[in-house]
Each structure stands twice: as structure tokens, then as C-alpha cells.
Amino acid sequence: MQIAVFGNFGVQNFGDDLILKAHMLRARKEHAKLVVFCGNPDEVRKSFRLKAYPFFPSGIRSWMQFLTDRSYRKNLRDGYAVLKASDRIELGGGGLLVDRRLKSVLLWYQQLRKIARTKRPFRFVANSFELRHRVSRRFFLPYLKQADTISVRDSGSRDFIQSLGIPAELTADLSELVPLRIKRPEIPQKMIAVSLCRWG
């Protein structure tokens, strides 16, 4: 089984990296292969050793790159083929559908359009939603209705989704599912002796 996951990964954000690790743990339990769509696929390939593709173009810069860069176009075509071949698609964790910035609205609207075209089942996993404007709600409502399931990580998001007549379940933030192994720094004996002398 192959799961395609979309999120703000590979951008040196600790929380997003934990969310991706949680996706990896869940995929491993399901014996599934994970494919990532994100803003920095090179970093995801390097740091997580996963197959990764760029987000589909949504702004002027990415459309200009699409028109002028043959390798970028090929990468997008390959990514779309992989997306269509996936068994399930997840929009995974974090505040993805938030309309504080037009750039974010356009980005996620374009990703959802591509996802919907594949006719593959998709779901929102441990998201938070903040759609204050009527226009952005109108953009996203058809895709929210098409989703197989929507899980949210806060009661405000659950209430918002349910106010649209769509069921939503409350779940833990995906980053909380990752066990943190923090190694305690070793303190040289000399420093301990100096500290004891000062306090003694």
C-alpha cells in the first residue's frame, strides 16, 4: 500500500518534522510506503530518506518556474503520476487550511484541486482549521465535503467543521505521537568540582 501525505515538511520547523515522523511511524505499522508532497522535497529526501515531490504550482513564482524549467515540469508530472497511483492521500497535521494569508489559501486550494482530480480517497489528519472569510470557506467547502474523514486537534476546529454540516473527530496532535529521545549532555568532572567548590 502507498500513502501520499501533504504537509509543511522540510522547512526546518521542528513541529512539522515531528508530524512527518508520526506519519512514518503510522505507515510502518500499516506496512505502507510513504510518499511526501511538500515545499522542500530535497530536504525531506535528505533528512528522512523518503520519496518526495514539490507542491503543485499555485503562485506566480512557481508558475514561472513551470514555464521555464523542464526538470521542474518533469518532477511535477512524475509526482502527479505517483499521486494517482497512491492508495490513500492524507493532508497531515498542522494548520493547513488557515486563511490569514492569500498565499496559503491559493497553495492549499491548488493542492486540493489536484488531489480531487485523482479520484483517490483522501482525508485530513489531526488538522486545525481557521477559515474566517466567506470566500475561502467557499473555496474549501467542496473539498472538505469530499474528504473520507476529518480529524482535528482542537475543539474550535471541530466546532467549525461541524457547523458546516460535516462530521469531525477530535484527535491528538500527530507530533505528540512521536517519542522524544533527548540525550542528556555529559558534564565534565572538572566542571562539577568547580561548581561544588563555589557552593561549598
mmCIF file with all atom_site columns, N, CA and C in Angstrom, residues 64-132:
data_model
loop_
_atom_site.group_PDB
_atom_site.id
_atom_site.type_symbol
_atom_site.label_atom_id
_atom_site.label_alt_id
_atom_site.label_comp_id
_atom_site.label_asym_id
_atom_site.label_entity_id
_atom_site.label_seq_id
_atom_site.pdbx_PDB_ins_code
_atom_site.Cartn_x
_atom_site.Cartn_y
_atom_site.Cartn_z
_atom_site.occupancy
_atom_site.B_iso_or_equiv
_atom_site.pdbx_formal_charge
_atom_site.auth_seq_id
_atom_site.auth_comp_id
_atom_site.auth_asym_id
_atom_site.auth_atom_id
_atom_site.pdbx_PDB_model_num
ATOM 1   N N  . MET A 1 64  ? 5.965   30.497 -13.081 1.00 0.00 ? 64  MET A N  1
ATOM 2   C CA . MET A 1 64  ? 7.090   30.913 -13.937 1.00 0.00 ? 64  MET A CA 1
ATOM 3   C C  . MET A 1 64  ? 8.119   29.790 -14.040 1.00 0.00 ? 64  MET A C  1
ATOM 4   N N  . GLN A 1 65  ? 8.383   29.143 -12.905 1.00 0.00 ? 65  GLN A N  1
ATOM 5   C CA . GLN A 1 65  ? 9.314   28.013 -12.925 1.00 0.00 ? 65  GLN A CA 1
ATOM 6   C C  . GLN A 1 65  ? 8.763   26.888 -13.792 1.00 0.00 ? 65  GLN A C  1
ATOM 7   N N  . PHE A 1 66  ? 7.460   26.654 -13.712 1.00 0.00 ? 66  PHE A N  1
ATOM 8   C CA . PHE A 1 66  ? 6.826   25.627 -14.531 1.00 0.00 ? 66  PHE A CA 1
ATOM 9   C C  . PHE A 1 66  ? 7.019   25.921 -16.021 1.00 0.00 ? 66  PHE A C  1
ATOM 10  N N  . LEU A 1 67  ? 6.913   27.187 -16.401 1.00 0.00 ? 67  LEU A N  1
ATOM 11  C CA . LEU A 1 67  ? 7.034   27.570 -17.814 1.00 0.00 ? 67  LEU A CA 1
ATOM 12  C C  . LEU A 1 67  ? 8.474   27.521 -18.315 1.00 0.00 ? 67  LEU A C  1
ATOM 13  N N  . THR A 1 68  ? 9.437   27.731 -17.431 1.00 0.00 ? 68  THR A N  1
ATOM 14  C CA . THR A 1 68  ? 10.829  27.877 -17.874 1.00 0.00 ? 68  THR A CA 1
ATOM 15  C C  . THR A 1 68  ? 11.750  26.705 -17.521 1.00 0.00 ? 68  THR A C  1
ATOM 16  N N  . ASP A 1 69  ? 11.345  25.841 -16.624 1.00 0.00 ? 69  ASP A N  1
ATOM 17  C CA . ASP A 1 69  ? 12.241  24.792 -16.113 1.00 0.00 ? 69  ASP A CA 1
ATOM 18  C C  . ASP A 1 69  ? 11.695  23.408 -16.493 1.00 0.00 ? 69  ASP A C  1
ATOM 19  N N  . ARG A 1 70  ? 12.349  22.769 -17.434 1.00 0.00 ? 70  ARG A N  1
ATOM 20  C CA . ARG A 1 70  ? 11.896  21.470 -17.921 1.00 0.00 ? 70  ARG A CA 1
ATOM 21  C C  . ARG A 1 70  ? 11.964  20.389 -16.838 1.00 0.00 ? 70  ARG A C  1
ATOM 22  N N  . SER A 1 71  ? 13.030  20.397 -16.030 1.00 0.00 ? 71  SER A N  1
ATOM 23  C CA . SER A 1 71  ? 13.171  19.370 -14.990 1.00 0.00 ? 71  SER A CA 1
ATOM 24  C C  . SER A 1 71  ? 12.090  19.536 -13.910 1.00 0.00 ? 71  SER A C  1
ATOM 25  N N  . TYR A 1 72  ? 11.706  20.780 -13.627 1.00 0.00 ? 72  TYR A N  1
ATOM 26  C CA . TYR A 1 72  ? 10.628  21.028 -12.663 1.00 0.00 ? 72  TYR A CA 1
ATOM 27  C C  . TYR A 1 72  ? 9.302   20.483 -13.198 1.00 0.00 ? 72  TYR A C  1
ATOM 28  N N  . ARG A 1 73  ? 9.039   20.705 -14.492 1.00 0.00 ? 73  ARG A N  1
ATOM 29  C CA . ARG A 1 73  ? 7.817   20.171 -15.106 1.00 0.00 ? 73  ARG A CA 1
ATOM 30  C C  . ARG A 1 73  ? 7.791   18.651 -15.044 1.00 0.00 ? 73  ARG A C  1
ATOM 31  N N  . LYS A 1 74  ? 8.948   18.037 -15.321 1.00 0.00 ? 74  LYS A N  1
ATOM 32  C CA . LYS A 1 74  ? 9.028   16.569 -15.265 1.00 0.00 ? 74  LYS A CA 1
ATOM 33  C C  . LYS A 1 74  ? 8.781   16.075 -13.839 1.00 0.00 ? 74  LYS A C  1
ATOM 34  N N  . ASN A 1 75  ? 9.360   16.768 -12.872 1.00 0.00 ? 75  ASN A N  1
ATOM 35  C CA . ASN A 1 75  ? 9.182   16.405 -11.469 1.00 0.00 ? 75  ASN A CA 1
ATOM 36  C C  . ASN A 1 75  ? 7.705   16.470 -11.067 1.00 0.00 ? 75  ASN A C  1
ATOM 37  N N  . LEU A 1 76  ? 7.007   17.506 -11.538 1.00 0.00 ? 76  LEU A N  1
ATOM 38  C CA . LEU A 1 76  ? 5.583   17.644 -11.240 1.00 0.00 ? 76  LEU A CA 1
ATOM 39  C C  . LEU A 1 76  ? 4.769   16.537 -11.911 1.00 0.00 ? 76  LEU A C  1
ATOM 40  N N  . ARG A 1 77  ? 5.098   16.223 -13.165 1.00 0.00 ? 77  ARG A N  1
ATOM 41  C CA . ARG A 1 77  ? 4.391   15.137 -13.868 1.00 0.00 ? 77  ARG A CA 1
ATOM 42  C C  . ARG A 1 77  ? 4.603   13.805 -13.154 1.00 0.00 ? 77  ARG A C  1
ATOM 43  N N  . ASP A 1 78  ? 5.859   13.545 -12.766 1.00 0.00 ? 78  ASP A N  1
ATOM 44  C CA . ASP A 1 78  ? 6.164   12.313 -12.033 1.00 0.00 ? 78  ASP A CA 1
ATOM 45  C C  . ASP A 1 78  ? 5.394   12.264 -10.711 1.00 0.00 ? 78  ASP A C  1
ATOM 46  N N  . GLY A 1 79  ? 5.364   13.414 -10.014 1.00 0.00 ? 79  GLY A N  1
ATOM 47  C CA . GLY A 1 79  ? 4.656   13.489 -8.742  1.00 0.00 ? 79  GLY A CA 1
ATOM 48  C C  . GLY A 1 79  ? 3.168   13.218 -8.905  1.00 0.00 ? 79  GLY A C  1
ATOM 49  N N  . TYR A 1 80  ? 2.587   13.765 -9.958  1.00 0.00 ? 80  TYR A N  1
ATOM 50  C CA . TYR A 1 80  ? 1.146   13.558 -10.171 1.00 0.00 ? 80  TYR A CA 1
ATOM 51  C C  . TYR A 1 80  ? 0.850   12.095 -10.499 1.00 0.00 ? 80  TYR A C  1
ATOM 52  N N  . ALA A 1 81  ? 1.738   11.457 -11.256 1.00 0.00 ? 81  ALA A N  1
ATOM 53  C CA . ALA A 1 81  ? 1.572   10.030 -11.569 1.00 0.00 ? 81  ALA A CA 1
ATOM 54  C C  . ALA A 1 81  ? 1.637   9.195  -10.290 1.00 0.00 ? 81  ALA A C  1
ATOM 55  N N  . VAL A 1 82  ? 2.579   9.531  -9.400  1.00 0.00 ? 82  VAL A N  1
ATOM 56  C CA . VAL A 1 82  ? 2.714   8.828  -8.118  1.00 0.00 ? 82  VAL A CA 1
ATOM 57  C C  . VAL A 1 82  ? 1.472   9.066  -7.259  1.00 0.00 ? 82  VAL A C  1
ATOM 58  N N  . LEU A 1 83  ? 0.974   10.298 -7.277  1.00 0.00 ? 83  LEU A N  1
ATOM 59  C CA . LEU A 1 83  ? -0.223  10.640 -6.503  1.00 0.00 ? 83  LEU A CA 1
ATOM 60  C C  . LEU A 1 83  ? -1.424  9.812  -6.965  1.00 0.00 ? 83  LEU A C  1
ATOM 61  N N  . LYS A 1 84  ? -1.602  9.713  -8.275  1.00 0.00 ? 84  LYS A N  1
ATOM 62  C CA . LYS A 1 84  ? -2.722  8.943  -8.827  1.00 0.00 ? 84  LYS A CA 1
ATOM 63  C C  . LYS A 1 84  ? -2.602  7.456  -8.503  1.00 0.00 ? 84  LYS A C  1
ATOM 64  N N  . ALA A 1 85  ? -1.371  6.981  -8.340  1.00 0.00 ? 85  ALA A N  1
ATOM 65  C CA . ALA A 1 85  ? -1.137  5.549  -8.052  1.00 0.00 ? 85  ALA A CA 1
ATOM 66  C C  . ALA A 1 85  ? -1.226  5.235  -6.558  1.00 0.00 ? 85  ALA A C  1
ATOM 67  N N  . SER A 1 86  ? -1.390  6.260  -5.716  1.00 0.00 ? 86  SER A N  1
ATOM 68  C CA . SER A 1 86  ? -1.438  6.039  -4.269  1.00 0.00 ? 86  SER A CA 1
ATOM 69  C C  . SER A 1 86  ? -2.783  5.454  -3.860  1.00 0.00 ? 86  SER A C  1
ATOM 70  N N  . ASP A 1 87  ? -2.744  4.645  -2.818  1.00 0.00 ? 87  ASP A N  1
ATOM 71  C CA . ASP A 1 87  ? -3.971  4.030  -2.315  1.00 0.00 ? 87  ASP A CA 1
ATOM 72  C C  . ASP A 1 87  ? -4.772  4.996  -1.449  1.00 0.00 ? 87  ASP A C  1
ATOM 73  N N  . ARG A 1 88  ? -4.062  5.917  -0.783  1.00 0.00 ? 88  ARG A N  1
ATOM 74  C CA . ARG A 1 88  ? -4.721  6.870  0.102   1.00 0.00 ? 88  ARG A CA 1
ATOM 75  C C  . ARG A 1 88  ? -3.903  8.150  0.121   1.00 0.00 ? 88  ARG A C  1
ATOM 76  N N  . ILE A 1 89  ? -4.593  9.271  0.312   1.00 0.00 ? 89  ILE A N  1
ATOM 77  C CA . ILE A 1 89  ? -3.928  10.575 0.391   1.00 0.00 ? 89  ILE A CA 1
ATOM 78  C C  . ILE A 1 89  ? -4.318  11.214 1.717   1.00 0.00 ? 89  ILE A C  1
ATOM 79  N N  . GLU A 1 90  ? -3.315  11.758 2.412   1.00 0.00 ? 90  GLU A N  1
ATOM 80  C CA . GLU A 1 90  ? -3.569  12.401 3.693   1.00 0.00 ? 90  GLU A CA 1
ATOM 81  C C  . GLU A 1 90  ? -3.020  13.820 3.686   1.00 0.00 ? 90  GLU A C  1
ATOM 82  N N  . LEU A 1 91  ? -3.804  14.745 4.212   1.00 0.00 ? 91  LEU A N  1
ATOM 83  C CA . LEU A 1 91  ? -3.318  16.102 4.458   1.00 0.00 ? 91  LEU A CA 1
ATOM 84  C C  . LEU A 1 91  ? -3.026  16.139 5.939   1.00 0.00 ? 91  LEU A C  1
ATOM 85  N N  . GLY A 1 92  ? -1.731  16.127 6.251   1.00 0.00 ? 92  GLY A N  1
ATOM 86  C CA . GLY A 1 92  ? -1.366  15.626 7.557   1.00 0.00 ? 92  GLY A CA 1
ATOM 87  C C  . GLY A 1 92  ? -0.856  16.556 8.610   1.00 0.00 ? 92  GLY A C  1
ATOM 88  N N  . GLY A 1 93  ? -1.730  16.998 9.464   1.00 0.00 ? 93  GLY A N  1
ATOM 89  C CA . GLY A 1 93  ? -1.305  17.695 10.664  1.00 0.00 ? 93  GLY A CA 1
ATOM 90  C C  . GLY A 1 93  ? -0.939  19.149 10.428  1.00 0.00 ? 93  GLY A C  1
ATOM 91  N N  . GLY A 1 94  ? -1.112  19.945 11.449  1.00 0.00 ? 94  GLY A N  1
ATOM 92  C CA . GLY A 1 94  ? -0.782  21.359 11.346  1.00 0.00 ? 94  GLY A CA 1
ATOM 93  C C  . GLY A 1 94  ? -1.964  22.180 10.865  1.00 0.00 ? 94  GLY A C  1
ATOM 94  N N  . GLY A 1 95  ? -1.784  23.491 10.862  1.00 0.00 ? 95  GLY A N  1
ATOM 95  C CA . GLY A 1 95  ? -2.833  24.397 10.397  1.00 0.00 ? 95  GLY A CA 1
ATOM 96  C C  . GLY A 1 95  ? -2.705  24.625 8.909   1.00 0.00 ? 95  GLY A C  1
ATOM 97  N N  . LEU A 1 96  ? -3.217  23.712 8.110   1.00 0.00 ? 96  LEU A N  1
ATOM 98  C CA . LEU A 1 96  ? -3.079  23.820 6.658   1.00 0.00 ? 96  LEU A CA 1
ATOM 99  C C  . LEU A 1 96  ? -4.111  24.781 6.070   1.00 0.00 ? 96  LEU A C  1
ATOM 100 N N  . LEU A 1 97  ? -5.371  24.609 6.439   1.00 0.00 ? 97  LEU A N  1
ATOM 101 C CA . LEU A 1 97  ? -6.413  25.475 5.899   1.00 0.00 ? 97  LEU A CA 1
ATOM 102 C C  . LEU A 1 97  ? -6.647  26.637 6.857   1.00 0.00 ? 97  LEU A C  1
ATOM 103 N N  . VAL A 1 98  ? -5.776  27.618 6.728   1.00 0.00 ? 98  VAL A N  1
ATOM 104 C CA . VAL A 1 98  ? -5.820  28.849 7.525   1.00 0.00 ? 98  VAL A CA 1
ATOM 105 C C  . VAL A 1 98  ? -5.769  30.005 6.535   1.00 0.00 ? 98  VAL A C  1
ATOM 106 N N  . ASP A 1 99  ? -6.706  30.952 6.647   1.00 0.00 ? 99  ASP A N  1
ATOM 107 C CA . ASP A 1 99  ? -6.787  31.998 5.625   1.00 0.00 ? 99  ASP A CA 1
ATOM 108 C C  . ASP A 1 99  ? -6.253  33.360 6.065   1.00 0.00 ? 99  ASP A C  1
ATOM 109 N N  . ARG A 1 100 ? -5.202  33.332 6.894   1.00 0.00 ? 100 ARG A N  1
ATOM 110 C CA . ARG A 1 100 ? -4.586  34.605 7.279   1.00 0.00 ? 100 ARG A CA 1
ATOM 111 C C  . ARG A 1 100 ? -3.826  35.241 6.110   1.00 0.00 ? 100 ARG A C  1
ATOM 112 N N  . ARG A 1 101 ? -3.301  34.382 5.213   1.00 0.00 ? 101 ARG A N  1
ATOM 113 C CA . ARG A 1 101 ? -2.552  34.897 4.056   1.00 0.00 ? 101 ARG A CA 1
ATOM 114 C C  . ARG A 1 101 ? -3.119  34.307 2.772   1.00 0.00 ? 101 ARG A C  1
ATOM 115 N N  . LEU A 1 102 ? -3.259  35.167 1.773   1.00 0.00 ? 102 LEU A N  1
ATOM 116 C CA . LEU A 1 102 ? -3.788  34.735 0.478   1.00 0.00 ? 102 LEU A CA 1
ATOM 117 C C  . LEU A 1 102 ? -2.906  33.643 -0.131  1.00 0.00 ? 102 LEU A C  1
ATOM 118 N N  . LYS A 1 103 ? -1.594  33.769 0.049   1.00 0.00 ? 103 LYS A N  1
ATOM 119 C CA . LYS A 1 103 ? -0.647  32.792 -0.495  1.00 0.00 ? 103 LYS A CA 1
ATOM 120 C C  . LYS A 1 103 ? -0.975  31.376 -0.011  1.00 0.00 ? 103 LYS A C  1
ATOM 121 N N  . SER A 1 104 ? -1.291  31.259 1.270   1.00 0.00 ? 104 SER A N  1
ATOM 122 C CA . SER A 1 104 ? -1.611  29.950 1.850   1.00 0.00 ? 104 SER A CA 1
ATOM 123 C C  . SER A 1 104 ? -2.922  29.401 1.290   1.00 0.00 ? 104 SER A C  1
ATOM 124 N N  . VAL A 1 105 ? -3.915  30.282 1.131   1.00 0.00 ? 105 VAL A N  1
ATOM 125 C CA . VAL A 1 105 ? -5.209  29.861 0.572   1.00 0.00 ? 105 VAL A CA 1
ATOM 126 C C  . VAL A 1 105 ? -5.018  29.317 -0.842  1.00 0.00 ? 105 VAL A C  1
ATOM 127 N N  . LEU A 1 106 ? -4.265  30.055 -1.674  1.00 0.00 ? 106 LEU A N  1
ATOM 128 C CA . LEU A 1 106 ? -4.032  29.626 -3.059  1.00 0.00 ? 106 LEU A CA 1
ATOM 129 C C  . LEU A 1 106 ? -3.251  28.318 -3.116  1.00 0.00 ? 106 LEU A C  1
ATOM 130 N N  . LEU A 1 107 ? -2.248  28.191 -2.237  1.00 0.00 ? 107 LEU A N  1
ATOM 131 C CA . LEU A 1 107 ? -1.428  26.974 -2.206  1.00 0.00 ? 107 LEU A CA 1
ATOM 132 C C  . LEU A 1 107 ? -2.287  25.745 -1.934  1.00 0.00 ? 107 LEU A C  1
ATOM 133 N N  . TRP A 1 108 ? -3.071  25.776 -0.858  1.00 0.00 ? 108 TRP A N  1
ATOM 134 C CA . TRP A 1 108 ? -3.835  24.589 -0.473  1.00 0.00 ? 108 TRP A CA 1
ATOM 135 C C  . TRP A 1 108 ? -5.038  24.354 -1.376  1.00 0.00 ? 108 TRP A C  1
ATOM 136 N N  . TYR A 1 109 ? -5.577  25.424 -1.966  1.00 0.00 ? 109 TYR A N  1
ATOM 137 C CA . TYR A 1 109 ? -6.655  25.250 -2.944  1.00 0.00 ? 109 TYR A CA 1
ATOM 138 C C  . TYR A 1 109 ? -6.145  24.469 -4.157  1.00 0.00 ? 109 TYR A C  1
ATOM 139 N N  . GLN A 1 110 ? -4.944  24.818 -4.608  1.00 0.00 ? 110 GLN A N  1
ATOM 140 C CA . GLN A 1 110 ? -4.368  24.128 -5.776  1.00 0.00 ? 110 GLN A CA 1
ATOM 141 C C  . GLN A 1 110 ? -4.031  22.675 -5.443  1.00 0.00 ? 110 GLN A C  1
ATOM 142 N N  . GLN A 1 111 ? -3.511  22.414 -4.235  1.00 0.00 ? 111 GLN A N  1
ATOM 143 C CA . GLN A 1 111 ? -3.185  21.029 -3.860  1.00 0.00 ? 111 GLN A CA 1
ATOM 144 C C  . GLN A 1 111 ? -4.468  20.183 -3.814  1.00 0.00 ? 111 GLN A C  1
ATOM 145 N N  . LEU A 1 112 ? -5.526  20.750 -3.237  1.00 0.00 ? 112 LEU A N  1
ATOM 146 C CA . LEU A 1 112 ? -6.795  20.017 -3.132  1.00 0.00 ? 112 LEU A CA 1
ATOM 147 C C  . LEU A 1 112 ? -7.432  19.777 -4.496  1.00 0.00 ? 112 LEU A C  1
ATOM 148 N N  . ARG A 1 113 ? -7.291  20.723 -5.410  1.00 0.00 ? 113 ARG A N  1
ATOM 149 C CA . ARG A 1 113 ? -7.803  20.518 -6.776  1.00 0.00 ? 113 ARG A CA 1
ATOM 150 C C  . ARG A 1 113 ? -7.121  19.320 -7.423  1.00 0.00 ? 113 ARG A C  1
ATOM 151 N N  . LYS A 1 114 ? -5.796  19.251 -7.285  1.00 0.00 ? 114 LYS A N  1
ATOM 152 C CA . LYS A 1 114 ? -5.041  18.123 -7.858  1.00 0.00 ? 114 LYS A CA 1
ATOM 153 C C  . LYS A 1 114 ? -5.421  16.811 -7.184  1.00 0.00 ? 114 LYS A C  1
ATOM 154 N N  . ILE A 1 115 ? -5.550  16.847 -5.863  1.00 0.00 ? 115 ILE A N  1
ATOM 155 C CA . ILE A 1 115 ? -5.923  15.642 -5.115  1.00 0.00 ? 115 ILE A CA 1
ATOM 156 C C  . ILE A 1 115 ? -7.289  15.140 -5.566  1.00 0.00 ? 115 ILE A C  1
ATOM 157 N N  . ALA A 1 116 ? -8.255  16.050 -5.675  1.00 0.00 ? 116 ALA A N  1
ATOM 158 C CA . ALA A 1 116 ? -9.612  15.655 -6.060  1.00 0.00 ? 116 ALA A CA 1
ATOM 159 C C  . ALA A 1 116 ? -9.646  15.058 -7.464  1.00 0.00 ? 116 ALA A C  1
ATOM 160 N N  . ARG A 1 117 ? -8.800  15.560 -8.355  1.00 0.00 ? 117 ARG A N  1
ATOM 161 C CA . ARG A 1 117 ? -8.776  15.052 -9.737  1.00 0.00 ? 117 ARG A CA 1
ATOM 162 C C  . ARG A 1 117 ? -8.318  13.601 -9.827  1.00 0.00 ? 117 ARG A C  1
ATOM 163 N N  . THR A 1 118 ? -7.560  13.155 -8.849  1.00 0.00 ? 118 THR A N  1
ATOM 164 C CA . THR A 1 118 ? -7.053  11.777 -8.894  1.00 0.00 ? 118 THR A CA 1
ATOM 165 C C  . THR A 1 118 ? -8.161  10.759 -8.629  1.00 0.00 ? 118 THR A C  1
ATOM 166 N N  . LYS A 1 119 ? -9.257  11.204 -8.009  1.00 0.00 ? 119 LYS A N  1
ATOM 167 C CA . LYS A 1 119 ? -10.362 10.302 -7.618  1.00 0.00 ? 119 LYS A CA 1
ATOM 168 C C  . LYS A 1 119 ? -9.923  9.297  -6.553  1.00 0.00 ? 119 LYS A C  1
ATOM 169 N N  . ARG A 1 120 ? -8.802  9.572  -5.900  1.00 0.00 ? 120 ARG A N  1
ATOM 170 C CA . ARG A 1 120 ? -8.337  8.698  -4.829  1.00 0.00 ? 120 ARG A CA 1
ATOM 171 C C  . ARG A 1 120 ? -8.949  9.155  -3.502  1.00 0.00 ? 120 ARG A C  1
ATOM 172 N N  . PRO A 1 121 ? -9.164  8.250  -2.547  1.00 0.00 ? 121 PRO A N  1
ATOM 173 C CA . PRO A 1 121 ? -9.690  8.676  -1.243  1.00 0.00 ? 121 PRO A CA 1
ATOM 174 C C  . PRO A 1 121 ? -8.679  9.537  -0.496  1.00 0.00 ? 121 PRO A C  1
ATOM 175 N N  . PHE A 1 122 ? -9.163  10.599 0.126   1.00 0.00 ? 122 PHE A N  1
ATOM 176 C CA . PHE A 1 122 ? -8.249  11.442 0.906   1.00 0.00 ? 122 PHE A CA 1
ATOM 177 C C  . PHE A 1 122 ? -8.915  11.836 2.218   1.00 0.00 ? 122 PHE A C  1
ATOM 178 N N  . ARG A 1 123 ? -8.061  12.187 3.177   1.00 0.00 ? 123 ARG A N  1
ATOM 179 C CA . ARG A 1 123 ? -8.561  12.582 4.485   1.00 0.00 ? 123 ARG A CA 1
ATOM 180 C C  . ARG A 1 123 ? -7.652  13.623 5.125   1.00 0.00 ? 123 ARG A C  1
ATOM 181 N N  . PHE A 1 124 ? -8.223  14.410 6.012   1.00 0.00 ? 124 PHE A N  1
ATOM 182 C CA . PHE A 1 124 ? -7.472  15.368 6.813   1.00 0.00 ? 124 PHE A CA 1
ATOM 183 C C  . PHE A 1 124 ? -7.147  14.702 8.141   1.00 0.00 ? 124 PHE A C  1
ATOM 184 N N  . VAL A 1 125 ? -5.871  14.753 8.539   1.00 0.00 ? 125 VAL A N  1
ATOM 185 C CA . VAL A 1 125 ? -5.430  14.050 9.745   1.00 0.00 ? 125 VAL A CA 1
ATOM 186 C C  . VAL A 1 125 ? -4.858  15.050 10.749  1.00 0.00 ? 125 VAL A C  1
ATOM 187 N N  . ALA A 1 126 ? -5.493  15.155 11.921  1.00 0.00 ? 126 ALA A N  1
ATOM 188 C CA . ALA A 1 126 ? -5.018  15.992 13.038  1.00 0.00 ? 126 ALA A CA 1
ATOM 189 C C  . ALA A 1 126 ? -4.723  17.427 12.602  1.00 0.00 ? 126 ALA A C  1
ATOM 190 N N  . ASN A 1 127 ? -5.667  18.017 11.885  1.00 0.00 ? 127 ASN A N  1
ATOM 191 C CA . ASN A 1 127 ? -5.514  19.391 11.409  1.00 0.00 ? 127 ASN A CA 1
ATOM 192 C C  . ASN A 1 127 ? -6.163  20.381 12.366  1.00 0.00 ? 127 ASN A C  1
ATOM 193 N N  . SER A 1 128 ? -5.817  21.654 12.169  1.00 0.00 ? 128 SER A N  1
ATOM 194 C CA . SER A 1 128 ? -6.587  22.736 12.777  1.00 0.00 ? 128 SER A CA 1
ATOM 195 C C  . SER A 1 128 ? -7.035  23.645 11.630  1.00 0.00 ? 128 SER A C  1
ATOM 196 N N  . PHE A 1 129 ? -8.219  24.197 11.761  1.00 0.00 ? 129 PHE A N  1
ATOM 197 C CA . PHE A 1 129 ? -8.813  24.990 10.688  1.00 0.00 ? 129 PHE A CA 1
ATOM 198 C C  . PHE A 1 129 ? -9.123  26.393 11.193  1.00 0.00 ? 129 PHE A C  1
ATOM 199 N N  . GLU A 1 130 ? -8.821  27.367 10.333  1.00 0.00 ? 130 GLU A N  1
ATOM 200 C CA . GLU A 1 130 ? -9.134  28.756 10.672  1.00 0.00 ? 130 GLU A CA 1
ATOM 201 C C  . GLU A 1 130 ? -9.513  29.480 9.386   1.00 0.00 ? 130 GLU A C  1
ATOM 202 N N  . LEU A 1 131 ? -10.758 29.298 8.981   1.00 0.00 ? 131 LEU A N  1
ATOM 203 C CA . LEU A 1 131 ? -11.261 29.918 7.752   1.00 0.00 ? 131 LEU A CA 1
ATOM 204 C C  . LEU A 1 131 ? -12.263 30.999 8.141   1.00 0.00 ? 131 LEU A C  1
ATOM 205 N N  . ARG A 1 132 ? -11.768 32.222 8.263   1.00 0.00 ? 132 ARG A N  1
ATOM 206 C CA . ARG A 1 132 ? -12.600 33.322 8.751   1.00 0.00 ? 132 ARG A CA 1
ATOM 207 C C  . ARG A 1 132 ? -13.407 33.985 7.639   1.00 0.00 ? 132 ARG A C  1
#
